[in-house]
Coordinates of C-alpha atoms in Angstrom, one line a residue:
M91 CA 77.2 99.3 219.2
I92 CA 77.4 95.5 219.5
N93 CA 74.5 93.4 218.4
V94 CA 73.2 91.1 221.2
E95 CA 71.1 88.9 218.9
E96 CA 72.4 85.9 216.9
P97 CA 75.1 87.2 214.5
M98 CA 74.3 86.8 210.8
R99 CA 76.7 85.7 207.9
I100 CA 76.7 88.2 205.0
L101 CA 78.7 88.2 201.8
M102 CA 78.6 91.4 199.8
V103 CA 79.4 91.3 196.1
S104 CA 80.5 94.5 194.3
A105 CA 82.6 95.5 191.4
E106 CA 84.0 98.4 193.5
G107 CA 85.3 98.6 197.0
P108 CA 88.5 99.1 199.0
P109 CA 91.4 99.0 198.4
L110 CA 90.4 100.8 195.1
L111 CA 91.2 104.5 195.3
H112 CA 88.9 106.0 192.7
A113 CA 86.5 108.7 193.8
G114 CA 83.0 107.2 194.1
A115 CA 80.2 106.7 196.5
L116 CA 80.1 102.9 196.0
I117 CA 83.7 102.5 197.3
D118 CA 82.9 104.5 200.4
V119 CA 79.8 102.4 201.0
M120 CA 81.7 99.1 200.6
D121 CA 84.2 100.4 203.1
A122 CA 81.8 101.7 205.7
L123 CA 78.8 99.4 205.7
P124 CA 80.7 96.1 206.1
R125 CA 82.7 97.7 208.9
E126 CA 79.7 98.9 210.7
L127 CA 77.9 95.6 210.4
R128 CA 81.0 93.8 211.6
E129 CA 81.1 96.1 214.7
R130 CA 77.5 95.1 215.3
G131 CA 78.7 91.5 215.7
H132 CA 78.0 90.0 212.2
E133 CA 80.3 88.0 210.0
V134 CA 80.8 90.1 206.9
A135 CA 82.9 89.5 203.9
V136 CA 83.2 91.4 200.6
A137 CA 83.9 89.8 197.1
L138 CA 85.3 91.9 194.3
P139 CA 87.4 91.4 191.2
F140 CA 91.2 91.4 191.5
Y141 CA 92.0 94.4 189.4
R142 CA 95.5 95.5 188.2
E143 CA 95.2 98.5 190.5
I144 CA 94.8 96.2 193.6
R145 CA 97.6 93.9 192.5
E146 CA 100.0 96.8 191.9
N147 CA 99.3 98.5 195.3
P148 CA 102.4 97.9 197.4
A149 CA 100.6 98.8 200.6
F150 CA 98.0 96.1 200.1
K151 CA 98.8 92.5 201.0
E152 CA 96.7 89.5 199.7
E153 CA 97.3 85.8 200.0
D154 CA 96.3 82.9 197.8
T155 CA 93.6 80.6 199.3
G156 CA 94.7 77.8 197.0
V157 CA 91.1 77.4 195.7
T158 CA 90.4 77.6 192.0
V159 CA 87.1 77.0 190.1
D160 CA 86.3 76.5 186.5
V161 CA 83.7 79.0 185.4
R162 CA 81.8 78.6 182.1
V163 CA 81.0 81.8 180.2
G164 CA 79.2 80.6 177.1
D165 CA 81.4 78.1 175.3
K166 CA 84.5 79.3 177.1
T167 CA 85.9 78.2 180.5
Y168 CA 87.8 80.6 182.6
I169 CA 89.7 79.8 185.8
A170 CA 88.7 81.8 188.9
E171 CA 91.4 82.0 191.5
Y172 CA 90.4 83.1 195.0
L173 CA 92.6 85.4 197.0
Q174 CA 91.9 86.7 200.5
A175 CA 92.9 89.8 202.4
H176 CA 91.5 92.3 204.9
S177 CA 90.5 95.9 204.4
A178 CA 92.1 98.6 206.5
S179 CA 89.1 98.4 208.9
G180 CA 89.5 94.6 209.3
V181 CA 86.7 93.3 207.0
Q182 CA 87.4 90.1 205.2
L183 CA 88.0 90.5 201.5
F184 CA 87.8 87.8 198.8
L185 CA 89.4 88.8 195.5
I186 CA 88.4 87.0 192.4
R187 CA 91.3 86.7 190.0
C188 CA 91.1 86.2 186.3
D189 CA 93.9 88.2 184.6
E190 CA 92.4 87.8 181.2
L191 CA 89.3 89.7 182.3
F192 CA 90.5 92.0 185.1
D193 CA 94.2 92.8 184.6
R194 CA 93.5 96.1 182.8
D195 CA 94.1 99.8 183.5
G196 CA 90.4 100.5 184.1
I197 CA 87.4 98.9 185.9
Y198 CA 84.7 99.2 183.3
G199 CA 86.7 100.8 180.4
E200 CA 89.3 103.3 179.5
H201 CA 89.1 107.0 178.3
G202 CA 85.3 107.0 178.5
T203 CA 84.9 103.8 176.3
P204 CA 83.6 100.7 178.0
Y205 CA 85.4 97.4 177.4
E206 CA 83.8 95.4 174.6
D207 CA 83.7 92.2 176.7
N208 CA 82.0 93.7 179.8
A209 CA 79.1 91.3 179.6
A210 CA 81.5 88.3 179.7
R211 CA 83.6 90.0 182.5
F212 CA 80.7 90.5 184.9
I213 CA 78.9 87.3 184.0
F214 CA 82.1 85.6 185.1
F215 CA 82.3 87.7 188.2
S216 CA 78.7 86.9 189.2
K217 CA 79.2 83.2 188.6
A218 CA 82.5 83.2 190.5
A219 CA 81.0 85.0 193.4
V220 CA 78.2 82.4 193.7
E221 CA 80.8 79.6 193.6
L222 CA 82.6 81.4 196.4
A223 CA 79.5 81.6 198.5
R224 CA 78.8 77.8 198.0
R225 CA 82.3 77.0 199.2
L226 CA 82.5 79.3 202.3
T227 CA 82.3 77.7 205.7
P228 CA 80.1 78.5 207.5
T229 CA 77.7 79.2 204.6
P230 CA 76.6 82.8 204.2
Q231 CA 72.9 83.5 204.9
I232 CA 72.7 86.7 202.9
L233 CA 74.2 87.6 199.5
H234 CA 74.0 91.4 199.3
V235 CA 74.9 92.6 195.7
H236 CA 75.5 96.1 194.5
D237 CA 74.5 97.6 191.2
W238 CA 74.5 96.0 187.8
P239 CA 77.9 94.2 187.7
A240 CA 76.7 91.9 190.5
A241 CA 72.9 91.9 189.7
L242 CA 73.0 88.5 188.0
V243 CA 73.9 86.8 191.3
P244 CA 70.2 86.6 192.5
V245 CA 69.3 85.2 189.0
Y246 CA 71.8 82.3 189.4
V247 CA 70.7 81.8 193.0
T248 CA 67.1 81.4 191.9
A249 CA 67.9 79.4 188.8
H250 CA 70.0 76.8 190.7
R251 CA 67.8 76.9 193.9
L252 CA 70.7 77.8 196.1
P253 CA 70.1 78.3 199.9
F254 CA 70.9 82.0 200.0
S255 CA 68.7 85.1 200.6
T256 CA 69.5 87.9 198.2
V257 CA 69.5 91.7 198.5
L258 CA 70.1 94.1 195.6
T259 CA 71.1 97.7 196.3
I260 CA 70.6 100.1 193.4
H261 CA 73.0 102.9 193.7
H262 CA 72.6 104.3 190.2
I263 CA 69.7 103.3 188.0
A264 CA 71.1 104.8 184.8
E265 CA 73.9 102.1 184.7
Q266 CA 72.0 98.9 184.0
G267 CA 74.4 96.5 182.4
S268 CA 72.6 96.4 179.0
F269 CA 74.2 94.3 176.3
W270 CA 73.3 92.7 173.0
G271 CA 70.7 90.0 173.1
L272 CA 73.3 87.6 171.7
D273 CA 75.3 88.0 174.9
F274 CA 72.6 86.0 176.8
R275 CA 74.3 82.8 175.6
L276 CA 77.3 83.8 177.8
T277 CA 75.1 83.4 180.9
N278 CA 74.5 79.6 180.3
L279 CA 71.0 80.2 181.7
H280 CA 67.9 78.4 180.3
E281 CA 66.4 80.2 177.4
R282 CA 63.1 80.7 179.3
L283 CA 64.9 83.4 181.3
F284 CA 65.5 85.5 178.2
T285 CA 61.8 86.7 178.2
L286 CA 59.7 89.5 179.5
R287 CA 59.7 87.8 182.9
G288 CA 63.5 87.4 182.9
V289 CA 66.7 89.2 181.9
E290 CA 65.4 90.3 178.4
F291 CA 64.6 94.0 178.0
F292 CA 63.6 95.3 174.6
G293 CA 65.7 92.5 172.9
K294 CA 68.8 93.1 175.1
L295 CA 70.3 91.4 178.1
N296 CA 69.8 93.6 181.1
F297 CA 71.7 92.7 184.2
L298 CA 69.9 95.1 186.5
K299 CA 66.4 94.0 185.4
G300 CA 67.4 90.4 186.3
G301 CA 68.4 91.5 189.8
I302 CA 65.2 93.5 190.3
L303 CA 63.1 90.5 189.3
F304 CA 64.9 87.8 191.2
A305 CA 66.4 89.4 194.4
D306 CA 64.4 88.8 197.5
K307 CA 64.7 92.4 198.5
I308 CA 65.7 95.6 196.7
T309 CA 67.0 98.7 198.4
T310 CA 68.1 102.1 197.1
V311 CA 70.0 104.8 198.7
S312 CA 67.4 107.5 199.7
E313 CA 63.6 107.8 199.9
H314 CA 63.5 110.5 197.3
Y315 CA 65.5 108.4 194.9
R316 CA 63.2 105.4 195.6
R317 CA 60.3 107.6 194.4
E318 CA 62.2 109.0 191.4
I319 CA 63.3 105.7 189.9
Q320 CA 59.6 104.5 189.8
T321 CA 58.8 107.4 187.5
P322 CA 59.3 107.6 183.7
E323 CA 61.6 110.6 184.2
G324 CA 63.8 109.0 186.7
G325 CA 63.6 105.3 186.0
C326 CA 65.7 105.2 182.9
G327 CA 63.3 102.7 181.3
L328 CA 63.0 100.4 184.3
D329 CA 60.3 102.3 186.1
V330 CA 57.6 99.9 185.1
V331 CA 59.7 96.9 186.3
L332 CA 60.4 98.7 189.6
R333 CA 56.7 99.6 190.1
E334 CA 55.7 96.0 189.6
N335 CA 58.3 95.0 192.3
S336 CA 57.7 97.9 194.6
H337 CA 56.5 95.5 197.3
K338 CA 60.1 94.5 197.9
L339 CA 61.7 97.9 197.3
S340 CA 62.7 100.0 200.2
A341 CA 65.0 103.0 200.8
I342 CA 67.9 103.3 203.3
L343 CA 69.6 106.6 203.4
H344 CA 73.3 105.8 203.4
G345 CA 75.7 107.4 205.8
A346 CA 79.0 109.3 205.7
D347 CA 82.2 107.6 206.8
Y348 CA 83.3 110.0 209.6
T349 CA 86.2 107.8 210.5
R350 CA 87.9 108.9 207.3
W351 CA 86.1 112.2 206.6
N352 CA 86.1 114.5 209.6
P353 CA 88.0 117.7 209.8
V354 CA 88.5 117.3 213.6
D355 CA 91.0 114.5 213.2
D356 CA 91.6 114.2 209.4
K357 CA 95.3 113.3 209.1
L358 CA 95.4 114.3 205.4
L359 CA 94.8 118.0 206.2
P360 CA 97.5 120.6 206.8
A361 CA 95.4 121.7 209.9
N362 CA 92.4 120.3 211.7
Y363 CA 89.3 122.3 212.8
R364 CA 85.9 122.1 214.4
P365 CA 82.7 124.2 214.2
D366 CA 83.7 126.4 217.2
D367 CA 87.3 126.8 216.1
L368 CA 87.7 127.4 212.3
W369 CA 91.2 128.8 212.2
G370 CA 92.3 125.5 210.8
K371 CA 89.9 125.8 207.9
E372 CA 91.5 129.2 207.0
L373 CA 94.9 127.4 206.9
C374 CA 93.4 124.6 204.7
R375 CA 91.9 127.2 202.4
G376 CA 95.3 129.0 202.0
A377 CA 97.1 125.7 201.5
L378 CA 94.7 124.7 198.7
L379 CA 94.9 128.0 196.9
N380 CA 98.7 128.1 197.3
G381 CA 99.1 124.5 196.0
L382 CA 97.0 125.3 193.0
R383 CA 98.7 128.7 192.4
L384 CA 95.5 130.6 192.7
D385 CA 95.1 134.2 194.0
Q386 CA 95.0 134.4 197.8
E387 CA 93.8 138.0 197.9
P388 CA 90.2 138.2 196.7
R389 CA 87.8 138.2 199.6
G390 CA 85.2 136.3 197.7
P391 CA 84.5 132.6 198.3
V392 CA 86.2 129.5 197.0
F393 CA 83.7 127.4 195.0
G394 CA 84.6 123.7 194.5
M395 CA 83.6 120.3 193.3
I396 CA 85.0 116.8 193.8
T397 CA 83.2 114.7 191.3
R398 CA 83.1 112.7 188.1
V399 CA 83.1 115.2 185.2
V400 CA 80.1 113.9 183.3
G401 CA 76.8 115.2 182.1
E402 CA 74.7 113.6 184.8
K403 CA 76.7 115.6 187.4
G404 CA 75.4 118.8 185.9
F405 CA 78.3 120.0 183.8
D406 CA 76.0 120.7 180.9
I407 CA 74.3 123.4 183.0
L408 CA 77.5 124.5 184.9
V409 CA 79.9 125.1 182.0
P410 CA 77.7 127.9 180.5
V411 CA 78.1 130.0 183.7
L412 CA 81.8 129.7 184.1
D413 CA 82.5 133.1 182.5
R414 CA 79.9 134.8 184.7
L415 CA 81.2 133.2 187.8
L416 CA 84.9 133.8 187.2
T417 CA 84.6 137.5 186.4
D418 CA 83.6 137.9 190.1
D419 CA 86.1 138.0 193.0
V420 CA 85.9 134.2 193.5
R421 CA 88.0 131.1 193.0
L422 CA 86.8 127.8 191.6
V423 CA 88.5 124.4 192.1
I424 CA 87.4 121.1 190.5
L425 CA 88.9 117.6 191.0
G426 CA 87.9 114.6 188.9
E427 CA 87.9 113.0 185.5
G428 CA 85.3 112.0 183.1
D429 CA 83.8 113.0 179.7
P430 CA 86.5 114.5 177.4
V431 CA 84.1 117.1 176.1
Y432 CA 83.7 118.6 179.6
E433 CA 87.3 118.1 180.5
T434 CA 88.3 120.1 177.4
A435 CA 85.8 122.9 178.4
L436 CA 87.3 123.1 181.9
A437 CA 90.9 123.1 180.5
G438 CA 89.9 126.1 178.3
A439 CA 88.4 128.0 181.2
M440 CA 91.5 127.4 183.3
R441 CA 93.7 128.9 180.5
K442 CA 91.4 131.9 180.4
Y443 CA 91.3 132.4 184.2
P444 CA 94.7 131.0 185.4
T445 CA 94.6 132.7 188.7
K446 CA 91.0 132.1 189.5
F447 CA 90.2 128.5 188.3
A448 CA 92.1 125.3 188.8
Y449 CA 91.0 121.9 187.3
R450 CA 92.8 118.8 188.4
R451 CA 92.0 115.6 186.5
S452 CA 93.9 113.0 188.5
Y453 CA 92.2 112.0 191.7
D454 CA 94.1 111.1 194.8
E455 CA 92.8 110.9 198.4
K456 CA 95.0 113.6 199.9
S457 CA 94.0 116.1 197.3
A458 CA 90.3 115.2 197.8
H459 CA 90.5 115.9 201.5
V460 CA 92.4 119.2 201.0
F461 CA 89.9 120.3 198.3
E462 CA 87.0 119.5 200.7
A463 CA 88.5 121.5 203.6
G464 CA 89.6 124.4 201.4
M465 CA 86.2 125.1 199.8
D466 CA 83.7 127.7 201.1
I467 CA 80.9 126.7 198.8
S468 CA 80.4 123.3 197.1
L469 CA 78.6 123.0 193.8
I470 CA 76.2 120.0 193.1
P471 CA 74.3 120.8 189.9
S472 CA 73.6 117.1 189.3
R473 CA 70.8 115.8 187.1
F474 CA 70.8 112.6 189.4
E475 CA 72.2 112.4 192.9
P476 CA 70.9 109.2 194.4
S477 CA 72.4 109.3 197.9
G478 CA 74.0 112.7 198.1
L479 CA 77.0 111.4 199.9
S480 CA 79.2 114.3 198.6
A481 CA 76.8 116.7 200.3
M482 CA 77.2 115.0 203.6
Y483 CA 81.0 115.5 203.4
N484 CA 80.6 119.1 202.3
L485 CA 78.5 119.9 205.4
K486 CA 80.9 118.2 207.8
Y487 CA 83.9 120.2 206.3
G488 CA 81.9 123.5 206.3
A489 CA 81.6 123.9 202.6
L490 CA 78.0 125.1 202.2
P491 CA 76.4 123.4 199.2
V492 CA 74.6 125.0 196.2
A493 CA 72.7 122.0 194.8
R494 CA 69.9 121.0 192.6
A495 CA 67.1 119.3 194.7
T496 CA 67.2 115.7 193.5
G497 CA 67.5 112.3 195.0
G498 CA 69.1 112.2 198.5
I499 CA 70.0 115.9 198.3
Q500 CA 66.5 116.7 199.6
E501 CA 67.1 114.6 202.7
I502 CA 70.5 116.1 203.4
I503 CA 70.4 119.8 202.5
E504 CA 67.9 122.2 204.0
D505 CA 67.4 125.3 201.9
Y506 CA 68.3 128.6 203.7
D507 CA 65.2 130.5 204.7
A508 CA 65.8 134.0 205.9
W509 CA 62.3 134.5 207.2
N510 CA 62.4 131.4 209.5
N511 CA 66.2 131.6 210.1
S512 CA 66.5 128.0 209.1
G513 CA 68.6 125.9 206.7
Y514 CA 72.2 125.9 205.7
G515 CA 72.3 125.3 201.9
F516 CA 71.1 126.8 198.6
L517 CA 68.8 124.6 196.5
C518 CA 67.4 125.1 193.0
Y519 CA 64.4 123.0 191.9
E520 CA 64.7 123.3 188.1
Y521 CA 67.4 121.6 186.1
S522 CA 68.6 124.6 184.1
T523 CA 71.6 126.9 183.9
E524 CA 69.6 130.0 185.0
A525 CA 68.1 128.3 188.0
F526 CA 71.4 127.0 189.2
W527 CA 73.0 130.4 188.6
D528 CA 70.3 132.0 190.7
A529 CA 71.2 129.6 193.6
M530 CA 74.9 130.4 193.2
K531 CA 74.2 134.1 193.4
R532 CA 72.2 133.6 196.6
A533 CA 75.1 131.8 198.2
R534 CA 77.5 134.5 197.0
E535 CA 75.4 137.3 198.5
I536 CA 75.0 135.5 201.8
F537 CA 78.8 134.9 202.0
R538 CA 79.3 138.7 202.2
E539 CA 77.4 138.7 205.5
Q540 CA 80.2 137.0 207.4
D541 CA 78.3 136.7 210.8
L542 CA 75.3 135.1 209.1
W543 CA 77.6 132.8 207.0
A544 CA 79.4 131.7 210.2
R545 CA 76.0 130.7 211.7
L546 CA 75.0 128.7 208.7
R547 CA 78.4 127.0 208.5
E548 CA 78.2 126.0 212.2
R549 CA 74.6 124.7 211.6
A550 CA 75.9 122.7 208.6
M551 CA 78.9 121.2 210.4
S552 CA 76.7 120.0 213.3
R553 CA 74.7 117.7 211.0
N554 CA 75.3 114.0 211.6
F555 CA 74.8 111.3 208.9
S556 CA 76.7 108.5 210.6
W557 CA 76.4 104.9 209.2
E558 CA 74.9 103.6 212.5
T559 CA 71.3 104.2 211.5
A560 CA 71.7 102.8 208.0
A561 CA 73.5 99.7 209.3
E562 CA 70.6 99.1 211.7
R563 CA 68.1 99.3 208.9
Y564 CA 70.1 96.8 206.8
E565 CA 70.3 94.5 209.8
Q566 CA 66.5 94.5 210.2
L567 CA 66.2 93.7 206.5
Y568 CA 68.6 90.8 206.7
R569 CA 66.8 89.4 209.9
E570 CA 63.5 89.5 208.1
L571 CA 64.9 87.5 205.2
V572 CA 66.7 85.0 207.5
G573 CA 63.5 84.5 209.4
E574 CA 61.5 83.9 206.3
R575 CA 64.0 81.3 205.0
E576 CA 64.1 79.5 208.3
A577 CA 60.3 79.5 208.4
A578 CA 60.1 78.1 204.9
V579 CA 62.6 75.3 205.7
A580 CA 60.8 74.4 208.9

């Protein structure tokens, strides 16, 4: 759909985005949303750090703009070099290079330990992104920043009275960019901003709080998550700040990138398939089990997860049921890395059930697609699931989800109801091992009724969560801000 109104100029600022290959909803968002807005006729660019992973990617070509800027971080001055490139979908990328800060193996840290200088790294990134916006021609109208690493951008825009409207999207409230109060000096902001009405939060520097206070608009990724983050249970300490700023907080349910994730034409699968012809899914299932050296024979389902292996993804309630699950005629496959404690537990279970359970730590895109297509049932026991993007992909690939009802999950998965013959997933509403186990058993029992399972699977695969609706909502938000700024100038 091409937008017939006046095109807008938008610069998105994010610590993650293509061409990074790590599993994560934010990278998918930063690929799909700019592309969708560009297709609607807007001028969209994305700014992100020039990490080692990007530099060492032989398939990715960037070029030097010749522009460098001195960026002060406390008493130290770093040089920001600006490179440019295009994403695979044609979106303009600006890569901010400072090898001292970003030429590292990880993005935020390594082996589960954050880098000690993350405050300096992302203060630099925020300042360098603002300097980029000031130098672009024509000037961006909107700076749309994502999560805590870019959340100081609206603070700098306000502090220096720059002519940009700002939008902050909160993808994950638990990660806030909270650092020692002494790190405030690295911002070079006036001390009046290290107060209750600024970036100070219980004596610490809090990037996300600053963004919440100073952004013109705040969005989050689902309506249920918007409500959750304003409660003491779901706000991770910032619920009061969010309630005080609720007048500028809205929810936009993010979409699934069906140009990359669709079993009908997915080039990474051994066979393609559609709801009315699922022979290809059987081939994908066999290829997955064969590749992982798991039993092909049991008639039971293949359970699976593609996720970060961390507590908030529900591994504290999942690990205790592994023995119960794997003594049945099922297979379980998990792809992803994370907390060494859970990784060790999964490795132990794999040794105990070598023909039934496979855990692969190293993520790569081809494996992720084959896992998705080979699963019969996906597991989403998450404590927090803001957007529920993984559930959207599960449905499209015919992997019926067993999930805890939280965040965007409740807007994506409809619980199966035998009485009304409705739904296509299996929800539990309590965050506990037993509640999740009960939902898993329900799915396991329904799987035995193959005709019923086929109907639920077809119902799930017909669901559509394309980016078009979300992009239209963002477009409306941007137009509102541009109109307000033009009115204020007039």
